[in-house]
PDB file of C-alpha atoms in Angstrom:
ATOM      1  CA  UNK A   3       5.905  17.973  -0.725  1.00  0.00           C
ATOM      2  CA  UNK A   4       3.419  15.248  -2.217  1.00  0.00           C
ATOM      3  CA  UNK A   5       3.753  15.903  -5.494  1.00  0.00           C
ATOM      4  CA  UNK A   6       7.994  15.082  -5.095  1.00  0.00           C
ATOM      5  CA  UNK A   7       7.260  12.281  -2.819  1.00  0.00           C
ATOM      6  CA  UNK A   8       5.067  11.522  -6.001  1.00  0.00           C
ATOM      7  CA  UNK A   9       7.676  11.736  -8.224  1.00  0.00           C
ATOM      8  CA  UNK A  10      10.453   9.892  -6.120  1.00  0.00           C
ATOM      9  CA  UNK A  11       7.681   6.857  -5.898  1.00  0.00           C
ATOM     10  CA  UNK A  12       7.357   7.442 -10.204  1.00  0.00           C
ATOM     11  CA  UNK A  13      11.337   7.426 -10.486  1.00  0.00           C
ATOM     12  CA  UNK A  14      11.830   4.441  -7.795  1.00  0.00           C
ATOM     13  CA  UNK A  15       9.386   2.390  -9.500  1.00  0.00           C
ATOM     14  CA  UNK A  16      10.754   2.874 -12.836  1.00  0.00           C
ATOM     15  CA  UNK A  17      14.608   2.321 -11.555  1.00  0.00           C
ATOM     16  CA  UNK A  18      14.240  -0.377  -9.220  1.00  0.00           C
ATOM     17  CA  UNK A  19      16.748  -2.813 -10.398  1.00  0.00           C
ATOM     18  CA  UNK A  20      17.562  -4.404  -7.573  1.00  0.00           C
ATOM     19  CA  UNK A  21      14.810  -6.849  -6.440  1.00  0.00           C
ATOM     20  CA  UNK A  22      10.607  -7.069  -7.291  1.00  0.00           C
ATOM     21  CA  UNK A  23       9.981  -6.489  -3.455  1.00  0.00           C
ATOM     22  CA  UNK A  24      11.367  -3.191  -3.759  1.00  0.00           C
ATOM     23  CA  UNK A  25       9.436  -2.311  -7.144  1.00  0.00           C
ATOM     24  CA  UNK A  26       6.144  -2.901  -4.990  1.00  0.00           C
ATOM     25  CA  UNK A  27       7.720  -0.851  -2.007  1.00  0.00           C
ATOM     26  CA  UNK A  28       7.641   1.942  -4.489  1.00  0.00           C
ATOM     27  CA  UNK A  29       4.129   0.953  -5.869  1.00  0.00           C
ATOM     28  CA  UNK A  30       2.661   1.820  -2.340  1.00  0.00           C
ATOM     29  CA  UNK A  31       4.616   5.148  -2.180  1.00  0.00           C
ATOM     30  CA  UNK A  32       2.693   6.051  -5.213  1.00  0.00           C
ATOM     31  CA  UNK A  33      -0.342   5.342  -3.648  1.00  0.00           C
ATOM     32  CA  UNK A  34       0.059   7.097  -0.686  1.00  0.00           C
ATOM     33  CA  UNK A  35       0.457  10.118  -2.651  1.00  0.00           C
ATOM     34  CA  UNK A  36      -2.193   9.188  -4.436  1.00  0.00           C
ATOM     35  CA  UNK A  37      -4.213   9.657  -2.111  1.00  0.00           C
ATOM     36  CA  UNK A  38      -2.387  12.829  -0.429  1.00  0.00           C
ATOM     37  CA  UNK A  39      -2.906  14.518  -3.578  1.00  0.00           C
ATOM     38  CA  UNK A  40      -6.840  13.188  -3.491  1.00  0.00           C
ATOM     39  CA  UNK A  41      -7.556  14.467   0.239  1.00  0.00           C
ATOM     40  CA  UNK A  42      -5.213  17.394  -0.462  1.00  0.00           C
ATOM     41  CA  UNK A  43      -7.439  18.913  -3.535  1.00  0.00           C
ATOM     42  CA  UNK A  44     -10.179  20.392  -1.480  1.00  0.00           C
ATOM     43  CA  UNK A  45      -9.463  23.484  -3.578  1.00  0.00           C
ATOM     44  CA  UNK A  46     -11.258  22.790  -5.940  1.00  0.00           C
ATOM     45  CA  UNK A  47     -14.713  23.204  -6.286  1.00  0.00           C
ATOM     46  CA  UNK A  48     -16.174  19.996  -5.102  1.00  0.00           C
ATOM     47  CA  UNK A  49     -19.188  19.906  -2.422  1.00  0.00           C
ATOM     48  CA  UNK A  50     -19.882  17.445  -0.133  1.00  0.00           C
ATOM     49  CA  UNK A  51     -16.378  15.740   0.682  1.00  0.00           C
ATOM     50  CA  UNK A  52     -16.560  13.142  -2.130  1.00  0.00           C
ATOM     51  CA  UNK A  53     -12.771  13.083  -2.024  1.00  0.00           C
ATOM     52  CA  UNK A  54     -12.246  12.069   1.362  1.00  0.00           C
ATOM     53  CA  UNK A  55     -14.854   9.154   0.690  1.00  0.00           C
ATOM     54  CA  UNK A  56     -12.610   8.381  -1.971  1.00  0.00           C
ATOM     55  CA  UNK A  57      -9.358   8.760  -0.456  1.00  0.00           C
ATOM     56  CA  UNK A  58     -11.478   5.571   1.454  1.00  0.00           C
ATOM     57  CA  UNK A  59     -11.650   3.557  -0.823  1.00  0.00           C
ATOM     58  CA  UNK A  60      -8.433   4.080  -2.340  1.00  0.00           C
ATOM     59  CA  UNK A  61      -6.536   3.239   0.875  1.00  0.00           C
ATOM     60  CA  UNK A  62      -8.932   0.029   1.145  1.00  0.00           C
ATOM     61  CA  UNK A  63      -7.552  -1.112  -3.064  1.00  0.00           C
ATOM     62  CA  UNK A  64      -4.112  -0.092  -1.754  1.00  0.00           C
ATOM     63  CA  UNK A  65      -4.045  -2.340   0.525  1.00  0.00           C
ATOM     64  CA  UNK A  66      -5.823  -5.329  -1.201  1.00  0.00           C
ATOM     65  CA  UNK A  67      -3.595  -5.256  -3.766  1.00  0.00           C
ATOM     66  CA  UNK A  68      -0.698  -5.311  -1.525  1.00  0.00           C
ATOM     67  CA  UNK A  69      -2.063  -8.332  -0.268  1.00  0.00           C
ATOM     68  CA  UNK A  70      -2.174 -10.204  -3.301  1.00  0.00           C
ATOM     69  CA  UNK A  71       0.980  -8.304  -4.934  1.00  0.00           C
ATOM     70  CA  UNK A  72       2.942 -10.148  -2.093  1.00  0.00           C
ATOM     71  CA  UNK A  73       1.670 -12.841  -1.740  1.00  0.00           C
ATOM     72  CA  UNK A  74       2.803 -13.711  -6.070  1.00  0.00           C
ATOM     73  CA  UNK A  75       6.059 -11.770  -5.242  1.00  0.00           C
ATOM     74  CA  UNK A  76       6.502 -14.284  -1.877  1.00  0.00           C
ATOM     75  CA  UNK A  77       5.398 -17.077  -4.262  1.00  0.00           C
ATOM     76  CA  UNK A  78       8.231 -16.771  -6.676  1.00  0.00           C
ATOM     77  CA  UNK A  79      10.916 -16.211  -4.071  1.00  0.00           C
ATOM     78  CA  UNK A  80      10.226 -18.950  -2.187  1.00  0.00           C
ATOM     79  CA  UNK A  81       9.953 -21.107  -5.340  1.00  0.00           C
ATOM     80  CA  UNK A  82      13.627 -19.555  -5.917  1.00  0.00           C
ATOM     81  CA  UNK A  83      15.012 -20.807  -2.688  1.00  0.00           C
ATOM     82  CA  UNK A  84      12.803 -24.027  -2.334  1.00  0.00           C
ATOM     83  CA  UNK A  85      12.387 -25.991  -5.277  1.00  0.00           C
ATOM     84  CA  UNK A  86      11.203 -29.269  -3.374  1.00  0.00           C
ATOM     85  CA  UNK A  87       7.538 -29.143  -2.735  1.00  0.00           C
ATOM     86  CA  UNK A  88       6.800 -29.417   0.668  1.00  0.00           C
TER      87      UNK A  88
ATOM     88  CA  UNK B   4       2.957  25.962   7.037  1.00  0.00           C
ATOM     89  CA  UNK B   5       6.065  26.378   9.221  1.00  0.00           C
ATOM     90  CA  UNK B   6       4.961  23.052  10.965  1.00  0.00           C
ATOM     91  CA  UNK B   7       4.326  20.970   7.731  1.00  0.00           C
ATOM     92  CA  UNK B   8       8.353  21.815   7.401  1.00  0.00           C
ATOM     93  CA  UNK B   9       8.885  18.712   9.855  1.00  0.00           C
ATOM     94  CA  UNK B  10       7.495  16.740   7.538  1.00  0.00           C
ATOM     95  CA  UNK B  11      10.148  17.197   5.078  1.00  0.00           C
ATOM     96  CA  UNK B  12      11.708  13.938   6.728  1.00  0.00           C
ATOM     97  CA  UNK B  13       9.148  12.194   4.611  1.00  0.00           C
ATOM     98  CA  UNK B  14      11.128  13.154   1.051  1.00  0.00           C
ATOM     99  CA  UNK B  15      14.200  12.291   2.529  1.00  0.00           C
ATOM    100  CA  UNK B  16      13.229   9.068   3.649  1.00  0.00           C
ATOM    101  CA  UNK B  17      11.713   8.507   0.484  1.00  0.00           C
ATOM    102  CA  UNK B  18      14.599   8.831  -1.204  1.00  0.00           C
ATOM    103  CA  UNK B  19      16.257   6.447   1.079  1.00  0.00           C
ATOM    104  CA  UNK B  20      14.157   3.865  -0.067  1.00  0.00           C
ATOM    105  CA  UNK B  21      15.028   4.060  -3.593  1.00  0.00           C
ATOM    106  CA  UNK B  22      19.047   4.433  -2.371  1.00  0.00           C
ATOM    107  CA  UNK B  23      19.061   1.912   0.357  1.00  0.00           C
ATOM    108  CA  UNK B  24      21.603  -0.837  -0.836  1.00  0.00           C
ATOM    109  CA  UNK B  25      20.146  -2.877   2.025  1.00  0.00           C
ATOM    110  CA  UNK B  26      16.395  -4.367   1.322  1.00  0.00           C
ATOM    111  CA  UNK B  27      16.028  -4.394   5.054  1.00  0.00           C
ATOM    112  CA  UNK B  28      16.550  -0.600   4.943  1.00  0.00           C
ATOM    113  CA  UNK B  29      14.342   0.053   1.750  1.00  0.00           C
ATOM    114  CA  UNK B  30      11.294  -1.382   4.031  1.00  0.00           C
ATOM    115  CA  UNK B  31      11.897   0.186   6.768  1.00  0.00           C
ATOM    116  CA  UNK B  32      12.190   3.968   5.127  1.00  0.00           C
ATOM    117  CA  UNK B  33       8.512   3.844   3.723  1.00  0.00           C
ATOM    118  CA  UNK B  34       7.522   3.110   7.504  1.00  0.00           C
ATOM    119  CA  UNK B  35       9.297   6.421   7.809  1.00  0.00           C
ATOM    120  CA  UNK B  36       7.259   8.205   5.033  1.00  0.00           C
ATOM    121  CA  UNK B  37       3.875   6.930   6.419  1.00  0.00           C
ATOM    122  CA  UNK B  38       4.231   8.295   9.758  1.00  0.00           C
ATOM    123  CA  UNK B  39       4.858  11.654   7.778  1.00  0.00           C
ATOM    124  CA  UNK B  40       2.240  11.542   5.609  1.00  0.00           C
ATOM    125  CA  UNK B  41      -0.225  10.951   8.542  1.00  0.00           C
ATOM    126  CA  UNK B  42       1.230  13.921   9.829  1.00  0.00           C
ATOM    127  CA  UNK B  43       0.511  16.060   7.159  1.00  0.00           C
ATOM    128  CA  UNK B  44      -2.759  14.770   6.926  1.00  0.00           C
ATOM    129  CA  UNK B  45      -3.590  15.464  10.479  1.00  0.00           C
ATOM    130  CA  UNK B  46      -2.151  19.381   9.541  1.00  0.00           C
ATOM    131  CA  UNK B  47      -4.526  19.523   7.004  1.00  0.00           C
ATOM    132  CA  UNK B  48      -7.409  18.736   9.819  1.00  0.00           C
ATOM    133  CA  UNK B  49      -8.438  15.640   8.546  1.00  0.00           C
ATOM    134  CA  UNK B  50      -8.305  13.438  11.925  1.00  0.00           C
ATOM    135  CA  UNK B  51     -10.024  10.648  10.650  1.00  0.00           C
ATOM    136  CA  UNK B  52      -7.725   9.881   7.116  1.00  0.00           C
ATOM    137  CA  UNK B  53      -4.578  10.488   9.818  1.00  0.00           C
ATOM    138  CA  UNK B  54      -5.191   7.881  12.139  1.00  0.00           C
ATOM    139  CA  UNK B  55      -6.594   5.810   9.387  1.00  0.00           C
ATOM    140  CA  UNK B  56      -3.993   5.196   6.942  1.00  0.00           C
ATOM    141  CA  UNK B  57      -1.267   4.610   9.711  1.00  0.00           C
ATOM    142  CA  UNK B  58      -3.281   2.000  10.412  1.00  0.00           C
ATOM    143  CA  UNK B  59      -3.848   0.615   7.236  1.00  0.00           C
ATOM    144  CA  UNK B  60      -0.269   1.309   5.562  1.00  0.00           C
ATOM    145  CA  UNK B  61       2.138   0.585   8.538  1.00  0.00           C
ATOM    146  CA  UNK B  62       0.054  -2.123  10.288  1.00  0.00           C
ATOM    147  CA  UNK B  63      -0.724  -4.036   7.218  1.00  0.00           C
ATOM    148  CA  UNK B  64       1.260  -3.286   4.453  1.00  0.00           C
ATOM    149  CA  UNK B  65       4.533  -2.201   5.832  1.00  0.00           C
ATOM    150  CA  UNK B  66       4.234  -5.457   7.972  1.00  0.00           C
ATOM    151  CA  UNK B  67       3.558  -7.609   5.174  1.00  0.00           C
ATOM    152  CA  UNK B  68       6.689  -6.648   3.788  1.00  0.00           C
ATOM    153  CA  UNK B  69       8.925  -7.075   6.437  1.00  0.00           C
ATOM    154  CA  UNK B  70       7.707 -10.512   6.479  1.00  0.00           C
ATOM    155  CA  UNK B  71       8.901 -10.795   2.739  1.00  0.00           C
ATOM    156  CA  UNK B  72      12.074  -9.408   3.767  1.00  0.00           C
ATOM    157  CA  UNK B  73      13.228 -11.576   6.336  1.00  0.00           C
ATOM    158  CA  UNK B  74      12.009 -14.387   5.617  1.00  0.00           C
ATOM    159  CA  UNK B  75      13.613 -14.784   1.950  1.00  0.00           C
ATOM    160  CA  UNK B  76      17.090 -14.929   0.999  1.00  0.00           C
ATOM    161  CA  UNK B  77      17.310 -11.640  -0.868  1.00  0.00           C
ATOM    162  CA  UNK B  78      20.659 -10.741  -2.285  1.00  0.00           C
ATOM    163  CA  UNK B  79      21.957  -7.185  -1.488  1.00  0.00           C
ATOM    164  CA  UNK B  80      21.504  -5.397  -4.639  1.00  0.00           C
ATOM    165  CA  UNK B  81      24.423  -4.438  -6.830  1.00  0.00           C
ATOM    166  CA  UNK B  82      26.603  -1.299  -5.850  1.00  0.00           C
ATOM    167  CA  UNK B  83      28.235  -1.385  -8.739  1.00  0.00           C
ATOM    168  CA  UNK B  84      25.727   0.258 -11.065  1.00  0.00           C
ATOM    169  CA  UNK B  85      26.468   3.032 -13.310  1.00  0.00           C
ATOM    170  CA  UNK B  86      23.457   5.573 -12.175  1.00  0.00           C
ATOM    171  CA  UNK B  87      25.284   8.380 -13.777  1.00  0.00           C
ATOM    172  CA  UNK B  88      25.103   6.759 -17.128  1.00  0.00           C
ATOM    173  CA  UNK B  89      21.169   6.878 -16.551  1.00  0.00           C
ATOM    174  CA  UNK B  90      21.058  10.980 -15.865  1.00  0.00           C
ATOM    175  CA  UNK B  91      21.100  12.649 -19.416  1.00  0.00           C
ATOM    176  CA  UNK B  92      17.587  10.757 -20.049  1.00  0.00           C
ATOM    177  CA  UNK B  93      16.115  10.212 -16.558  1.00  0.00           C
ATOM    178  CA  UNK B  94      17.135  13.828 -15.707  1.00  0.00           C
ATOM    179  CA  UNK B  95      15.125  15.115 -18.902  1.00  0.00           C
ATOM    180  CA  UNK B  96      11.692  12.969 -18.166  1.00  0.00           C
ATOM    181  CA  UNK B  97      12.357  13.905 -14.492  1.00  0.00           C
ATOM    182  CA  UNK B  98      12.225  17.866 -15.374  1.00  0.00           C
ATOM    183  CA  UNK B  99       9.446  18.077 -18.056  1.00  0.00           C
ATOM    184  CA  UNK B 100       7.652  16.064 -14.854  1.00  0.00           C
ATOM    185  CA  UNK B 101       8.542  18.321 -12.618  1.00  0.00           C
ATOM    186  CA  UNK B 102       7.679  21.331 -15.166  1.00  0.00           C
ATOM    187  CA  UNK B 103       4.310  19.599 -15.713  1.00  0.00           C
ATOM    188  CA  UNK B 104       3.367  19.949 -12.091  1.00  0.00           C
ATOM    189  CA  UNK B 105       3.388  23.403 -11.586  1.00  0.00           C
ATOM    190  CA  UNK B 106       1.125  23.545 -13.822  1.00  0.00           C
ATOM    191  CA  UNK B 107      -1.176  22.091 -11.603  1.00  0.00           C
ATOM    192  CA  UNK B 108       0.565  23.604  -8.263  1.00  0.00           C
ATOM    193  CA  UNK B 109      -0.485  26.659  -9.242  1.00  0.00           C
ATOM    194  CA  UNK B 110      -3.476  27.165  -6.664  1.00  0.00           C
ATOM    195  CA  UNK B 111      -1.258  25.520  -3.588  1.00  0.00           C
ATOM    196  CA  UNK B 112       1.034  29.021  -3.319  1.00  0.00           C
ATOM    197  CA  UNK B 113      -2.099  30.447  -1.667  1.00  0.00           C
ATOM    198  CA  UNK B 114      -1.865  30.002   2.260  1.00  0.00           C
ATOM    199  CA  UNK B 115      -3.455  27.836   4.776  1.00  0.00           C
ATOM    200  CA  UNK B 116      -6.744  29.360   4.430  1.00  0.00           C
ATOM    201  CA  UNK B 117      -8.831  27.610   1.980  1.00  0.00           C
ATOM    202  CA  UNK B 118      -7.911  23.913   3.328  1.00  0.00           C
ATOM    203  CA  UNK B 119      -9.879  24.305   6.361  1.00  0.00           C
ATOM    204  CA  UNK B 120     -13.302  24.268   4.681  1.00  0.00           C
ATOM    205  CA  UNK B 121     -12.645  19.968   4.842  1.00  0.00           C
ATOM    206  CA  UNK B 122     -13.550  19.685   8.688  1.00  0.00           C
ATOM    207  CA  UNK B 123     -17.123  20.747  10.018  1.00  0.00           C
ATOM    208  CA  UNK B 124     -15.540  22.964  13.182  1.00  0.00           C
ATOM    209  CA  UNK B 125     -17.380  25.252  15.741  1.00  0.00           C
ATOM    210  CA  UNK B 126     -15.450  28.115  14.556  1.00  0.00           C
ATOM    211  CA  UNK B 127     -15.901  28.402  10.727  1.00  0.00           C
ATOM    212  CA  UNK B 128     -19.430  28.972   8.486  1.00  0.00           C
ATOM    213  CA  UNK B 129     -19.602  25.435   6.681  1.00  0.00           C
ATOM    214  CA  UNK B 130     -20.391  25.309   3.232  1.00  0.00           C
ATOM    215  CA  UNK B 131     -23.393  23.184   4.204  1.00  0.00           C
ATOM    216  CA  UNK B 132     -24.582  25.353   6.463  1.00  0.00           C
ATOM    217  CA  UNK B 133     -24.975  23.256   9.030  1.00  0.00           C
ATOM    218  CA  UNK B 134     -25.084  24.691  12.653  1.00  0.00           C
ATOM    219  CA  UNK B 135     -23.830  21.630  14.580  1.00  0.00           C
ATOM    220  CA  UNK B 136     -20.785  20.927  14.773  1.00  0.00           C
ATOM    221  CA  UNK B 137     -19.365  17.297  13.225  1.00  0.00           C
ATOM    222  CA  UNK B 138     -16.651  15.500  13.958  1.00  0.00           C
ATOM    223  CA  UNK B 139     -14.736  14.565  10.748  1.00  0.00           C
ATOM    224  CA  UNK B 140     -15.266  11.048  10.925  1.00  0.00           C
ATOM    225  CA  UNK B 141     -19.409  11.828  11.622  1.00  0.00           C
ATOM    226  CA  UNK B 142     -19.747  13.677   8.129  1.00  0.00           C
ATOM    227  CA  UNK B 143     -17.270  10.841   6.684  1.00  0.00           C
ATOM    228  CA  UNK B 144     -20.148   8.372   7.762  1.00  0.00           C
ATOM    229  CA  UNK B 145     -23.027  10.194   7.381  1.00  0.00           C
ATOM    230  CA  UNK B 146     -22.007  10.338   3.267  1.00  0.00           C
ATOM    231  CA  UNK B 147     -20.461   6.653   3.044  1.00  0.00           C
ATOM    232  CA  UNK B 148     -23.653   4.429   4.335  1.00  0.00           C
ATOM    233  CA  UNK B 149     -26.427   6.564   3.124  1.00  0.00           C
ATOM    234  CA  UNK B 150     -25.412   7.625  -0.235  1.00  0.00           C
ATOM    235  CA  UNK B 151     -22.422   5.386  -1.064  1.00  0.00           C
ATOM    236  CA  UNK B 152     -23.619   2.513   0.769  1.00  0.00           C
ATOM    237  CA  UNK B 153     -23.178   0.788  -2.635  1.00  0.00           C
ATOM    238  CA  UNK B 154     -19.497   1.860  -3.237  1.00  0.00           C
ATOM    239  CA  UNK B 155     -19.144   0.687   0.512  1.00  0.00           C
ATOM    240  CA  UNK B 156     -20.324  -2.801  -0.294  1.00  0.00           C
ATOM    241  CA  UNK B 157     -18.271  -3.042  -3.420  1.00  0.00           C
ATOM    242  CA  UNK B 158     -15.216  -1.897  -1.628  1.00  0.00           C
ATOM    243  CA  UNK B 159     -15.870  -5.139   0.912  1.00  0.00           C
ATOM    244  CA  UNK B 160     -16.361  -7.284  -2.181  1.00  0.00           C
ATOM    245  CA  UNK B 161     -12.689  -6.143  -3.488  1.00  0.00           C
ATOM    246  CA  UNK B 162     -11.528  -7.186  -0.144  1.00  0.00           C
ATOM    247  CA  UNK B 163     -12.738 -10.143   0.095  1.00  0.00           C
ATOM    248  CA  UNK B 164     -11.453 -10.958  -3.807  1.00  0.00           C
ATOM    249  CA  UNK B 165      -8.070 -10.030  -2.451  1.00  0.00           C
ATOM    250  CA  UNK B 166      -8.025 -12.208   0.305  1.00  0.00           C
ATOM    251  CA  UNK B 167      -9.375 -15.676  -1.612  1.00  0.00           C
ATOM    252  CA  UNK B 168      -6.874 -14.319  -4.286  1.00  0.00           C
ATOM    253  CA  UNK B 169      -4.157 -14.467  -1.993  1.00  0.00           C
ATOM    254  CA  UNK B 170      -4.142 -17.611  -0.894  1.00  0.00           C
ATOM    255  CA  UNK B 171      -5.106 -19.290  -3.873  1.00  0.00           C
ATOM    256  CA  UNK B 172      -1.933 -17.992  -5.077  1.00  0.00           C
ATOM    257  CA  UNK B 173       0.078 -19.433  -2.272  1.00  0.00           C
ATOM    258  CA  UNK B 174      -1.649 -22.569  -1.353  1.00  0.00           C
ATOM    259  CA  UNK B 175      -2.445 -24.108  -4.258  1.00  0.00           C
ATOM    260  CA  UNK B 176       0.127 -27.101  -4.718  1.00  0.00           C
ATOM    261  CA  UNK B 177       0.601 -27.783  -0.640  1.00  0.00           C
ATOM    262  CA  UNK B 178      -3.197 -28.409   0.159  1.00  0.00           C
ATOM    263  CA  UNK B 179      -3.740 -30.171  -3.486  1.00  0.00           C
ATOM    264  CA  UNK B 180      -1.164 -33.378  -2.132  1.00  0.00           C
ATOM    265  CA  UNK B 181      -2.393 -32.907   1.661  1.00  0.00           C
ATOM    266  CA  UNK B 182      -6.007 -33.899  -0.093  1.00  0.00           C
ATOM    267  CA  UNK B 183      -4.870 -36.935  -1.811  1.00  0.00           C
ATOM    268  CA  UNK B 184      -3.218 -38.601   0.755  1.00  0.00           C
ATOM    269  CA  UNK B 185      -6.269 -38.322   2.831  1.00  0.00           C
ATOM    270  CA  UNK B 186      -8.467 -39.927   0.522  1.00  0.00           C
ATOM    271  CA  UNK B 187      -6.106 -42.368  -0.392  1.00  0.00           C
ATOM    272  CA  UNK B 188      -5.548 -43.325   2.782  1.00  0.00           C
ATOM    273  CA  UNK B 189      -8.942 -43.785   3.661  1.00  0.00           C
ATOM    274  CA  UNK B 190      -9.085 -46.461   1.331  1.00  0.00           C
ATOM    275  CA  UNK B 191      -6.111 -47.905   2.244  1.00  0.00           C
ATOM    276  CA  UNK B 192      -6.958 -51.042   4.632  1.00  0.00           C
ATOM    277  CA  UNK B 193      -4.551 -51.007   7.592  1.00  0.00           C
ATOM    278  CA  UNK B 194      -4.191 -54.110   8.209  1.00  0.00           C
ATOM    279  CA  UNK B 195      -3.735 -55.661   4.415  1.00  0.00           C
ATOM    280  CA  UNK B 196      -1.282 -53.310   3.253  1.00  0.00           C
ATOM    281  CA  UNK B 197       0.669 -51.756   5.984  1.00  0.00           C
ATOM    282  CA  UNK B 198       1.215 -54.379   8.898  1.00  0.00           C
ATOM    283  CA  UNK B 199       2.546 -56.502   6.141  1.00  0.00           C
ATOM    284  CA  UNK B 200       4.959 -54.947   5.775  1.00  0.00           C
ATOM    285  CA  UNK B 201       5.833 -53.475   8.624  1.00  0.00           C
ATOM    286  CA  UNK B 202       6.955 -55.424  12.072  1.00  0.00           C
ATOM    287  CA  UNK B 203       4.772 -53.248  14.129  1.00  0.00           C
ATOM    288  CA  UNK B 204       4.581 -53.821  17.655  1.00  0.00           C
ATOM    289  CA  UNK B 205       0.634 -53.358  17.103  1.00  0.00           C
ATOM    290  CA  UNK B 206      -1.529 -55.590  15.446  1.00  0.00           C
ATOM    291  CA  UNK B 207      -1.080 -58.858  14.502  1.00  0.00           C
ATOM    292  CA  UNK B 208       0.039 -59.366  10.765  1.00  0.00           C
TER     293      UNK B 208
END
């Protein structure tokens, strides 16, 4: 299931035409699989739960650069809309 | 595995957001696929990632972006579009993708069994060999301030960049002009240049 929620974030990303908020909507899917497929790999032969640790820290850049992806994305609509400084 | 079935809402919500002709909609769908994935996640017995990332990805980021939405004028997209011109090419890229996977989907056939060596429980022999039982977030912590205290710290740091990076970005020509009319009108005498001109009811010009 993550790996075509994966793939629908890949194939959103790539087609979003419509506006840039939705190109970063689809950034974060990708990242939530991201990490999915990160927590989800306990298969493999790793000891000591480094992914989940990892799956950490990945959530914690997610959202950082959500932060900052918004607030250049709310930046150049409002300078869209507003042209007078205020 | 049966269970992890109801979580199938999540791919069909996620393809709602790339669908939705409304932006309003194409927010509110990945709200949708977070409450999924935490679902998942708290199938797969990790408690601590499941009540985490709701947190984190509906409280913050899902938030932030129905701020974005509403608050700027953006146009519905374009109906008009021809997708079907798109599928010869996209359709190609999206199977040798989808081909490429399996290659690494070959281990998850194999049932439930091996994903519940994650969570220190009173019922299985941990790899560690521990005898008492941890909760999931007690091993999390145990390994994140003692060995990757470091990582821990850097993680803050990145943080911390984010936020001064945000508002630089936004508040950088709004404060500049706030800070020169303050000093400017510091220096400004009151009574010289303003009461002139002005018939105040105040002081005497």
């Amino acid at each position: 299931f993550l790996v075509y929620l994966f793939l629908i974030g890949i194939y959103g990303l790539i087609t979003s035409r419509n506006t840039v908020k939705t190109l970063i909507c689809l950034e974060l899917i990708l990242n939530s699989n991201n990490e999915n497929l990160i927590t989800f790999s306990d298969l493999f032969d790793s000891c000591q739960l480094r992914r989940d640790i990892f799956a950490n820290f990945v959530i914690a850049l997610a959202a950082a650069e959500a932060a900052i992806g918004i607030g250049w994305i709310g930046k150049s609509l409002l300078i869209k809309t507003k042209p007078t400084g205020c | 595995m049966i269970l992890s079935v109801l979580s199938s809402p999540a791919l069909v919500s996620g393809l709602m957001v790339v669908r939705a002709k409304n932006p309003v909609h194409s927010v509110l769908f990945p709200i949708l696929v977070f409450c999924d994935t935490s679902g998942l996640l708290i199938l797969l017995g990790l408690d601590f990632s499941a009540m985490i990332s709701p947190v984190v990805h509906i409280g913050a980021i899902a938030v932030s972006f129905l701020f974005v939405v509403m608050m700027f004028n953006i146009q519905i997209a374009e109906i008009h579009e021809e997708v079907l011109r798109y599928l010869p090419v996209s359709g190609i890229i999206g199977l040798i993708f989808w081909w490429e996977m399996f290659f690494i989907l070959d281990n998850e056939t194999i049932p439930l069994l091996p994903t519940h060596r994650n969570t220190t429980s009173l019922r299985y022999t941990v790899y560690a060999g521990k005898v008492r039982s941890w909760t999931n977030l007690e091993t999390l912590g145990n390994l994140l301030y003692t060995y990757y205290s470091v990582w821990f710290l850097v993680s803050s740091l990145i943080l911390l960049v984010a936020m001064i990076g945000a508002i630089v970005l936004t508040m950088h020509r709004t404060t500049k002009v706030k800070r020169q009319d303050v000093f400017r009108r510091n220096a400004l005498d009151s009574r010289r240049n303003i009461m002139n001109r002005t018939i105040s009811p105040f002081g005497h010009s």
